[in-house]
Amino acid sequence: MPLEISPSGQPFAASVTGLDLSQPVSPDLVQEIRNAWLEHHVLAFPRQSMNDDDLERFTLLFGPFGDDPFIAPIPGRKHIIAVKRAADETAPIFAESWHTDWSFQAVPPAGTCLYGITIPPEGGDTLFANQHLALEQMPDVLRQKLEGRYAIHSARNAYAPSGFYGETDRAAGRSMDIRPSEDADATQRHPLITRHPETGREALFGCAGYIIGIDDMDQAESWDLLTEIYRWQTQPQFQYRHRWQQNMLLMWDNRSLLHMATGGYKGHDRLLHRTTIGSN
């Protein structure tokens, strides 16, 4: 069966059928998938019966494993984390805010793979925002404020002991194994406007949350600018809404997108396994 790539009908993203990811994938097909990934930014592979070995093998077709800090891997694995929520859980939804994964790292990851194991009958969609489109359609007056500027990224607001997923959150009984640490206080500078290393296309990188300030700008002024950027870059015309199915694999490009989780499945368990595609 030939590979079939079907655009989502939304501003970006596509589904891929015609291959079995429980089996090895040929180099030619890997290149075809990579080309589609770079074009569509999010690829969904429905009806895939995969185990953790399959998930790891697929991830390594597109780069090395990335480093996943602050979240413990599942037992017996170094590179798979469980994104899970119990039916009766009362802690806030994990990752229900716009971000790009681990942007506070010196070399942020290229992408993320997420495989749906237990999927509620409703809710739990993942939203994505295309940061190529956000930059290309940005008013000149706003873009001029960003040119040559560096953002200061940090995990402190999320994963420091006093952060959102810190000691208070752990005490609330979250089912995910999050490990807050003082290491989250570290900072890293990245340009607000970056160039995709594979396509050369410019994009905004990151948003308020993991970005805690702008280099060489006082806190009040930088927060005003970050708020202005945030309001622009997360608008509906830049978004794709992904609806999950059981046994669906999703891969997305962290270099061109923001994403966020949503709720709406209270009373239902949810479990997905996640790997990170590191940058070469």
Tab-separated table of N, CA and C in Angstrom, residues 52-192:
chain	number	residue	atom	x	y	z
A	52	ASP	N	6.216	-0.049	23.212
A	52	ASP	CA	7.237	0.953	23.533
A	52	ASP	C	8.491	0.794	22.678
A	53	ASP	N	8.850	-0.440	22.320
A	53	ASP	CA	9.984	-0.646	21.415
A	53	ASP	C	9.720	0.028	20.066
A	54	ASP	N	8.501	-0.144	19.553
A	54	ASP	CA	8.145	0.475	18.267
A	54	ASP	C	8.224	1.990	18.356
A	55	LEU	N	7.738	2.555	19.463
A	55	LEU	CA	7.757	4.004	19.636
A	55	LEU	C	9.194	4.522	19.667
A	56	GLU	N	10.055	3.837	20.383
A	56	GLU	CA	11.452	4.264	20.439
A	56	GLU	C	12.120	4.129	19.078
A	57	ARG	N	11.857	3.023	18.378
A	57	ARG	CA	12.462	2.824	17.053
A	57	ARG	C	12.023	3.916	16.080
A	58	PHE	N	10.741	4.252	16.103
A	58	PHE	CA	10.246	5.302	15.211
A	58	PHE	C	10.902	6.636	15.536
A	59	THR	N	11.006	6.966	16.806
A	59	THR	CA	11.603	8.236	17.219
A	59	THR	C	13.016	8.378	16.676
A	60	LEU	N	13.800	7.309	16.765
A	60	LEU	CA	15.203	7.359	16.355
A	60	LEU	C	15.392	7.457	14.847
A	61	LEU	N	14.308	7.287	14.082
A	61	LEU	CA	14.401	7.502	12.639
A	61	LEU	C	14.588	8.976	12.295
A	62	PHE	N	14.257	9.863	13.251
A	62	PHE	CA	14.223	11.298	12.944
A	62	PHE	C	15.222	12.110	13.761
A	63	GLY	N	16.004	11.458	14.575
A	63	GLY	CA	17.019	12.148	15.357
A	63	GLY	C	17.354	11.349	16.591
A	64	PRO	N	18.284	11.821	17.401
A	64	PRO	CA	18.569	11.154	18.673
A	64	PRO	C	17.435	11.412	19.664
A	65	PHE	N	17.419	10.663	20.734
A	65	PHE	CA	16.477	10.974	21.806
A	65	PHE	C	16.846	12.317	22.424
A	66	GLY	N	15.843	13.130	22.711
A	66	GLY	CA	16.060	14.350	23.457
A	66	GLY	C	16.049	14.062	24.948
A	67	ASP	N	16.514	15.026	25.698
A	67	ASP	CA	16.538	14.919	27.151
A	67	ASP	C	15.242	15.485	27.718
A	68	ASP	N	14.544	14.701	28.530
A	68	ASP	CA	13.286	15.123	29.152
A	68	ASP	C	13.523	15.386	30.629
A	69	PRO	N	13.744	16.632	31.021
A	69	PRO	CA	13.986	16.932	32.429
A	69	PRO	C	12.685	17.055	33.219
A	70	PHE	N	12.792	16.871	34.511
A	70	PHE	CA	11.719	17.149	35.481
A	70	PHE	C	10.546	16.175	35.438
A	71	ILE	N	10.549	15.212	34.533
A	71	ILE	CA	9.499	14.200	34.491
A	71	ILE	C	10.179	12.843	34.430
A	72	ALA	N	9.858	11.962	35.359
A	72	ALA	CA	10.508	10.650	35.409
A	72	ALA	C	10.023	9.779	34.255
A	73	PRO	N	10.916	8.994	33.635
A	73	PRO	CA	10.488	8.063	32.594
A	73	PRO	C	9.698	6.905	33.197
A	74	ILE	N	9.005	6.188	32.346
A	74	ILE	CA	8.260	5.027	32.820
A	74	ILE	C	9.249	3.936	33.247
A	75	PRO	N	8.849	3.031	34.118
A	75	PRO	CA	9.761	1.973	34.569
A	75	PRO	C	10.332	1.165	33.411
A	76	GLY	N	11.626	0.942	33.454
A	76	GLY	CA	12.286	0.120	32.445
A	76	GLY	C	12.679	0.855	31.180
A	77	ARG	N	12.394	2.146	31.110
A	77	ARG	CA	12.740	2.927	29.914
A	77	ARG	C	13.455	4.201	30.341
A	78	LYS	N	14.336	4.688	29.491
A	78	LYS	CA	15.028	5.945	29.766
A	78	LYS	C	14.430	7.113	28.998
A	79	HIS	N	13.689	6.832	27.915
A	79	HIS	CA	13.317	7.897	26.992
A	79	HIS	C	11.818	7.980	26.724
A	80	ILE	N	11.008	7.320	27.531
A	80	ILE	CA	9.554	7.392	27.368
A	80	ILE	C	8.955	7.920	28.663
A	81	ILE	N	8.133	8.936	28.564
A	81	ILE	CA	7.393	9.424	29.720
A	81	ILE	C	5.909	9.189	29.497
A	82	ALA	N	5.193	9.019	30.585
A	82	ALA	CA	3.746	8.804	30.521
A	82	ALA	C	3.038	10.129	30.750
A	83	VAL	N	2.229	10.531	29.789
A	83	VAL	CA	1.342	11.680	29.955
A	83	VAL	C	-0.003	11.094	30.345
A	84	LYS	N	-0.335	11.180	31.632
A	84	LYS	CA	-1.513	10.461	32.093
A	84	LYS	C	-2.308	11.290	33.089
A	85	ARG	N	-3.566	10.899	33.200
A	85	ARG	CA	-4.457	11.555	34.147
A	85	ARG	C	-5.508	10.542	34.575
A	86	ALA	N	-5.709	10.429	35.873
A	86	ALA	CA	-6.710	9.504	36.397
A	86	ALA	C	-8.108	10.108	36.294
A	87	ALA	N	-9.088	9.241	36.217
A	87	ALA	CA	-10.472	9.692	36.049
A	87	ALA	C	-10.925	10.623	37.165
A	88	ASP	N	-10.424	10.392	38.372
A	88	ASP	CA	-10.856	11.192	39.519
A	88	ASP	C	-9.839	12.257	39.905
A	89	GLU	N	-8.880	12.540	39.045
A	89	GLU	CA	-7.817	13.484	39.386
A	89	GLU	C	-8.352	14.915	39.451
A	90	THR	N	-7.866	15.676	40.425
A	90	THR	CA	-8.344	17.051	40.593
A	90	THR	C	-7.256	18.093	40.329
A	91	ALA	N	-6.000	17.670	40.153
A	91	ALA	CA	-4.931	18.617	39.830
A	91	ALA	C	-5.219	19.264	38.474
A	92	PRO	N	-4.703	20.466	38.217
A	92	PRO	CA	-4.926	21.100	36.921
A	92	PRO	C	-4.433	20.226	35.762
A	93	ILE	N	-5.043	20.396	34.591
A	93	ILE	CA	-4.625	19.663	33.391
A	93	ILE	C	-3.148	19.942	33.122
A	94	PHE	N	-2.371	18.913	32.862
A	94	PHE	CA	-0.950	19.081	32.557
A	94	PHE	C	-0.780	19.761	31.205
A	95	ALA	N	0.099	20.754	31.165
A	95	ALA	CA	0.488	21.451	29.929
A	95	ALA	C	-0.673	22.203	29.267
A	96	GLU	N	-1.608	22.684	30.085
A	96	GLU	CA	-2.738	23.434	29.529
A	96	GLU	C	-2.370	24.920	29.399
A	97	SER	N	-1.280	25.167	28.733
A	97	SER	CA	-0.845	26.527	28.399
A	97	SER	C	0.085	26.425	27.196
A	98	TRP	N	0.129	27.466	26.406
A	98	TRP	CA	0.937	27.438	25.180
A	98	TRP	C	2.425	27.361	25.520
A	99	HIS	N	3.145	26.525	24.768
A	99	HIS	CA	4.588	26.389	24.961
A	99	HIS	C	5.170	25.611	23.785
A	100	THR	N	6.479	25.593	23.691
A	100	THR	CA	7.166	24.620	22.850
A	100	THR	C	8.073	23.828	23.770
A	101	ASP	N	8.119	22.521	23.582
A	101	ASP	CA	8.741	21.640	24.564
A	101	ASP	C	10.194	22.002	24.840
A	102	TRP	N	10.470	22.188	26.130
A	102	TRP	CA	11.838	22.342	26.643
A	102	TRP	C	12.617	23.459	25.947
A	103	SER	N	11.963	24.570	25.661
A	103	SER	CA	12.637	25.685	24.992
A	103	SER	C	13.720	26.302	25.859
A	104	PHE	N	13.723	25.964	27.148
A	104	PHE	CA	14.723	26.501	28.068
A	104	PHE	C	16.051	25.741	27.998
A	105	GLN	N	16.123	24.692	27.175
A	105	GLN	CA	17.375	23.971	27.019
A	105	GLN	C	18.323	24.731	26.086
A	106	ALA	N	19.625	24.472	26.220
A	106	ALA	CA	20.599	25.121	25.345
A	106	ALA	C	20.350	24.766	23.890
A	107	VAL	N	20.005	23.506	23.632
A	107	VAL	CA	19.626	23.055	22.288
A	107	VAL	C	18.251	22.400	22.412
A	108	PRO	N	17.189	23.148	22.201
A	108	PRO	CA	15.846	22.584	22.360
A	108	PRO	C	15.597	21.444	21.369
A	109	PRO	N	14.679	20.549	21.690
A	109	PRO	CA	14.432	19.393	20.828
A	109	PRO	C	13.784	19.771	19.504
A	110	ALA	N	14.037	18.906	18.507
A	110	ALA	CA	13.454	19.128	17.185
A	110	ALA	C	11.966	18.812	17.165
A	111	GLY	N	11.580	17.765	17.881
A	111	GLY	CA	10.181	17.367	17.799
A	111	GLY	C	9.759	16.487	18.951
A	112	THR	N	8.499	16.086	18.911
A	112	THR	CA	7.905	15.246	19.943
A	112	THR	C	7.026	14.199	19.285
A	113	CYS	N	7.041	12.983	19.841
A	113	CYS	CA	6.131	11.916	19.430
A	113	CYS	C	5.239	11.569	20.616
A	114	LEU	N	3.960	11.374	20.348
A	114	LEU	CA	2.998	11.075	21.410
A	114	LEU	C	2.037	10.010	20.899
A	115	TYR	N	1.937	8.907	21.640
A	115	TYR	CA	1.131	7.760	21.210
A	115	TYR	C	-0.041	7.560	22.165
A	116	GLY	N	-1.249	7.525	21.605
A	116	GLY	CA	-2.467	7.415	22.392
A	116	GLY	C	-2.779	5.978	22.785
A	117	ILE	N	-2.808	5.700	24.085
A	117	ILE	CA	-3.075	4.351	24.599
A	117	ILE	C	-4.489	4.267	25.172
A	118	THR	N	-4.801	5.120	26.146
A	118	THR	CA	-6.157	5.206	26.705
A	118	THR	C	-6.689	6.594	26.399
A	119	ILE	N	-7.686	6.669	25.525
A	119	ILE	CA	-8.193	7.949	25.045
A	119	ILE	C	-9.657	8.099	25.452
A	120	PRO	N	-10.008	9.166	26.175
A	120	PRO	CA	-11.407	9.369	26.583
A	120	PRO	C	-12.324	9.526	25.364
A	121	PRO	N	-13.603	9.274	25.543
A	121	PRO	CA	-14.545	9.384	24.424
A	121	PRO	C	-14.749	10.810	23.952
A	122	GLU	N	-14.393	11.778	24.775
A	122	GLU	CA	-14.503	13.173	24.372
A	122	GLU	C	-13.450	13.983	25.117
A	123	GLY	N	-13.148	15.181	24.604
A	123	GLY	CA	-12.192	16.065	25.246
A	123	GLY	C	-10.754	15.628	25.028
A	124	GLY	N	-9.841	16.374	25.641
A	124	GLY	CA	-8.436	16.036	25.559
A	124	GLY	C	-7.757	16.410	24.254
A	125	ASP	N	-8.369	17.294	23.457
A	125	ASP	CA	-7.737	17.720	22.212
A	125	ASP	C	-6.407	18.414	22.505
A	126	THR	N	-5.496	18.377	21.542
A	126	THR	CA	-4.258	19.143	21.616
A	126	THR	C	-4.313	20.247	20.578
A	127	LEU	N	-4.017	21.469	20.993
A	127	LEU	CA	-4.002	22.620	20.094
A	127	LEU	C	-2.568	22.944	19.698
A	128	PHE	N	-2.401	23.345	18.445
A	128	PHE	CA	-1.109	23.762	17.920
A	128	PHE	C	-1.245	25.127	17.267
A	129	ALA	N	-0.185	25.931	17.321
A	129	ALA	CA	-0.167	27.247	16.682
A	129	ALA	C	1.093	27.359	15.830
A	130	ASN	N	0.916	27.625	14.561
A	130	ASN	CA	2.001	27.672	13.584
A	130	ASN	C	2.738	29.008	13.679
A	131	GLN	N	4.000	28.946	14.070
A	131	GLN	CA	4.756	30.167	14.317
A	131	GLN	C	5.439	30.717	13.065
A	132	HIS	N	5.475	29.936	11.979
A	132	HIS	CA	5.826	30.503	10.677
A	132	HIS	C	4.724	31.467	10.231
A	133	LEU	N	3.493	30.992	10.296
A	133	LEU	CA	2.362	31.833	9.870
A	133	LEU	C	2.251	33.070	10.757
A	134	ALA	N	2.454	32.884	12.060
A	134	ALA	CA	2.338	34.018	12.974
A	134	ALA	C	3.346	35.104	12.634
A	135	LEU	N	4.565	34.710	12.291
A	135	LEU	CA	5.578	35.696	11.940
A	135	LEU	C	5.305	36.320	10.583
A	136	GLU	N	4.921	35.492	9.617
A	136	GLU	CA	4.703	35.997	8.256
A	136	GLU	C	3.553	36.994	8.192
A	137	GLN	N	2.557	36.819	9.057
A	137	GLN	CA	1.396	37.713	9.036
A	137	GLN	C	1.471	38.809	10.097
A	138	MET	N	2.574	38.861	10.806
A	138	MET	CA	2.732	39.841	11.882
A	138	MET	C	2.840	41.253	11.327
A	139	PRO	N	2.176	42.234	11.942
A	139	PRO	CA	2.321	43.625	11.501
A	139	PRO	C	3.781	44.083	11.610
A	140	ASP	N	4.213	44.886	10.653
A	140	ASP	CA	5.599	45.345	10.636
A	140	ASP	C	5.983	46.059	11.925
A	141	VAL	N	5.048	46.814	12.483
A	141	VAL	CA	5.369	47.591	13.683
A	141	VAL	C	5.718	46.671	14.851
A	142	LEU	N	5.078	45.506	14.937
A	142	LEU	CA	5.403	44.551	15.989
A	142	LEU	C	6.690	43.812	15.659
A	143	ARG	N	6.844	43.410	14.420
A	143	ARG	CA	8.057	42.675	14.050
A	143	ARG	C	9.309	43.514	14.307
A	144	GLN	N	9.222	44.783	14.051
A	144	GLN	CA	10.391	45.638	14.263
A	144	GLN	C	10.829	45.652	15.728
A	145	LYS	N	9.876	45.439	16.632
A	145	LYS	CA	10.225	45.391	18.053
A	145	LYS	C	10.993	44.110	18.413
A	146	LEU	N	10.876	43.078	17.565
A	146	LEU	CA	11.471	41.778	17.865
A	146	LEU	C	12.821	41.565	17.201
A	147	GLU	N	13.062	42.279	16.098
A	147	GLU	CA	14.271	42.043	15.311
A	147	GLU	C	15.526	42.164	16.178
A	148	GLY	N	16.345	41.123	16.151
A	148	GLY	CA	17.612	41.134	16.866
A	148	GLY	C	17.506	40.925	18.363
A	149	ARG	N	16.296	40.715	18.869
A	149	ARG	CA	16.094	40.551	20.304
A	149	ARG	C	16.242	39.079	20.718
A	150	TYR	N	16.736	38.878	21.941
A	150	TYR	CA	16.860	37.540	22.522
A	150	TYR	C	15.928	37.416	23.715
A	151	ALA	N	15.222	36.290	23.782
A	151	ALA	CA	14.362	35.991	24.921
A	151	ALA	C	15.134	35.176	25.949
A	152	ILE	N	14.770	35.345	27.207
A	152	ILE	CA	15.362	34.580	28.299
A	152	ILE	C	14.376	33.477	28.679
A	153	HIS	N	14.781	32.231	28.434
A	153	HIS	CA	13.931	31.073	28.703
A	153	HIS	C	14.334	30.429	30.018
A	154	SER	N	13.354	29.907	30.751
A	154	SER	CA	13.618	29.215	32.007
A	154	SER	C	12.440	28.312	32.342
A	155	ALA	N	12.740	27.230	33.056
A	155	ALA	CA	11.695	26.329	33.523
A	155	ALA	C	11.193	26.691	34.913
A	156	ARG	N	11.664	27.816	35.480
A	156	ARG	CA	11.399	28.092	36.898
A	156	ARG	C	9.910	28.228	37.206
A	157	ASN	N	9.146	28.851	36.317
A	157	ASN	CA	7.728	29.057	36.612
A	157	ASN	C	6.946	27.746	36.639
A	158	ALA	N	7.479	26.725	35.950
A	158	ALA	CA	6.800	25.434	35.900
A	158	ALA	C	7.384	24.436	36.882
A	159	TYR	N	8.709	24.238	36.867
A	159	TYR	CA	9.297	23.068	37.511
A	159	TYR	C	10.210	23.360	38.699
A	160	ALA	N	10.365	24.610	39.089
A	160	ALA	CA	11.063	24.891	40.343
A	160	ALA	C	10.202	24.380	41.511
A	161	PRO	N	10.807	24.132	42.684
A	161	PRO	CA	9.998	23.663	43.818
A	161	PRO	C	8.814	24.572	44.146
A	162	SER	N	8.952	25.876	43.862
A	162	SER	CA	7.855	26.817	44.105
A	162	SER	C	7.008	27.055	42.862
A	163	GLY	N	7.300	26.343	41.763
A	163	GLY	CA	6.611	26.565	40.497
A	163	GLY	C	5.254	25.885	40.422
A	164	PHE	N	4.641	26.008	39.260
A	164	PHE	CA	3.286	25.492	39.053
A	164	PHE	C	3.225	23.986	39.299
A	165	TYR	N	4.271	23.256	38.872
A	165	TYR	CA	4.321	21.809	39.080
A	165	TYR	C	5.276	21.450	40.224
A	166	GLY	N	5.418	22.351	41.186
A	166	GLY	CA	6.332	22.165	42.303
A	166	GLY	C	5.732	21.360	43.434
A	167	GLU	N	6.187	21.654	44.637
A	167	GLU	CA	5.817	20.846	45.794
A	167	GLU	C	4.317	20.885	46.100
A	168	THR	N	3.692	22.035	45.911
A	168	THR	CA	2.247	22.122	46.169
A	168	THR	C	1.471	21.234	45.212
A	169	ASP	N	1.912	21.207	43.947
A	169	ASP	CA	1.238	20.380	42.948
A	169	ASP	C	1.420	18.897	43.261
A	170	ARG	N	2.604	18.508	43.667
A	170	ARG	CA	2.851	17.100	44.021
A	170	ARG	C	1.931	16.665	45.156
A	171	ALA	N	1.707	17.567	46.100
A	171	ALA	CA	0.853	17.242	47.242
A	171	ALA	C	-0.616	17.086	46.839
A	172	ALA	N	-0.981	17.617	45.659
A	172	ALA	CA	-2.368	17.537	45.208
A	172	ALA	C	-2.702	16.181	44.608
A	173	GLY	N	-1.706	15.305	44.498
A	173	GLY	CA	-1.993	13.950	44.035
A	173	GLY	C	-1.983	13.770	42.538
A	174	ARG	N	-1.162	14.537	41.817
A	174	ARG	CA	-1.062	14.361	40.361
A	174	ARG	C	-0.536	12.963	40.045
A	175	SER	N	-1.118	12.333	39.016
A	175	SER	CA	-0.698	10.977	38.670
A	175	SER	C	0.587	10.955	37.855
A	176	MET	N	0.921	12.022	37.160
A	176	MET	CA	2.185	12.081	36.436
A	176	MET	C	3.345	12.205	37.429
A	177	ASP	N	4.458	11.592	37.082
A	177	ASP	CA	5.613	11.576	37.985
A	177	ASP	C	6.530	12.759	37.659
A	178	ILE	N	6.122	13.942	38.100
A	178	ILE	CA	6.894	15.161	37.872
A	178	ILE	C	7.858	15.359	39.037
A	179	ARG	N	9.096	15.730	38.719
A	179	ARG	CA	10.140	15.888	39.728
A	179	ARG	C	10.654	17.332	39.734
A	180	PRO	N	10.026	18.223	40.480
A	180	PRO	CA	10.511	19.603	40.529
A	180	PRO	C	11.924	19.666	41.082
A	181	SER	N	12.660	20.693	40.655
A	181	SER	CA	14.063	20.792	41.049
A	181	SER	C	14.513	22.245	40.980
A	182	GLU	N	15.507	22.573	41.812
A	182	GLU	CA	16.109	23.904	41.734
A	182	GLU	C	16.867	24.110	40.428
A	183	ASP	N	17.143	23.023	39.696
A	183	ASP	CA	17.765	23.155	38.372
A	183	ASP	C	16.888	23.978	37.427
A	184	ALA	N	15.601	24.054	37.724
A	184	ALA	CA	14.672	24.793	36.866
A	184	ALA	C	14.944	26.297	36.871
A	185	ASP	N	15.718	26.777	37.832
A	185	ASP	CA	16.016	28.211	37.891
A	185	ASP	C	17.000	28.661	36.824
A	186	ALA	N	17.668	27.719	36.154
A	186	ALA	CA	18.644	28.082	35.115
A	186	ALA	C	17.961	28.831	33.972
A	187	THR	N	18.723	29.668	33.267
A	187	THR	CA	18.186	30.436	32.145
A	187	THR	C	18.990	30.159	30.882
A	188	GLN	N	18.363	30.427	29.750
A	188	GLN	CA	18.987	30.230	28.441
A	188	GLN	C	18.457	31.278	27.480
A	189	ARG	N	19.337	31.879	26.693
A	189	ARG	CA	18.934	32.886	25.703
A	189	ARG	C	18.703	32.239	24.343
A	190	HIS	N	17.596	32.629	23.692
A	190	HIS	CA	17.328	32.220	22.310
A	190	HIS	C	16.733	33.418	21.565
A	191	PRO	N	17.024	33.556	20.277
A	191	PRO	CA	16.406	34.646	19.507
A	191	PRO	C	14.884	34.519	19.488
A	192	LEU	N	14.212	35.663	19.512
A	192	LEU	CA	12.761	35.642	19.369
A	192	LEU	C	12.347	35.194	17.970
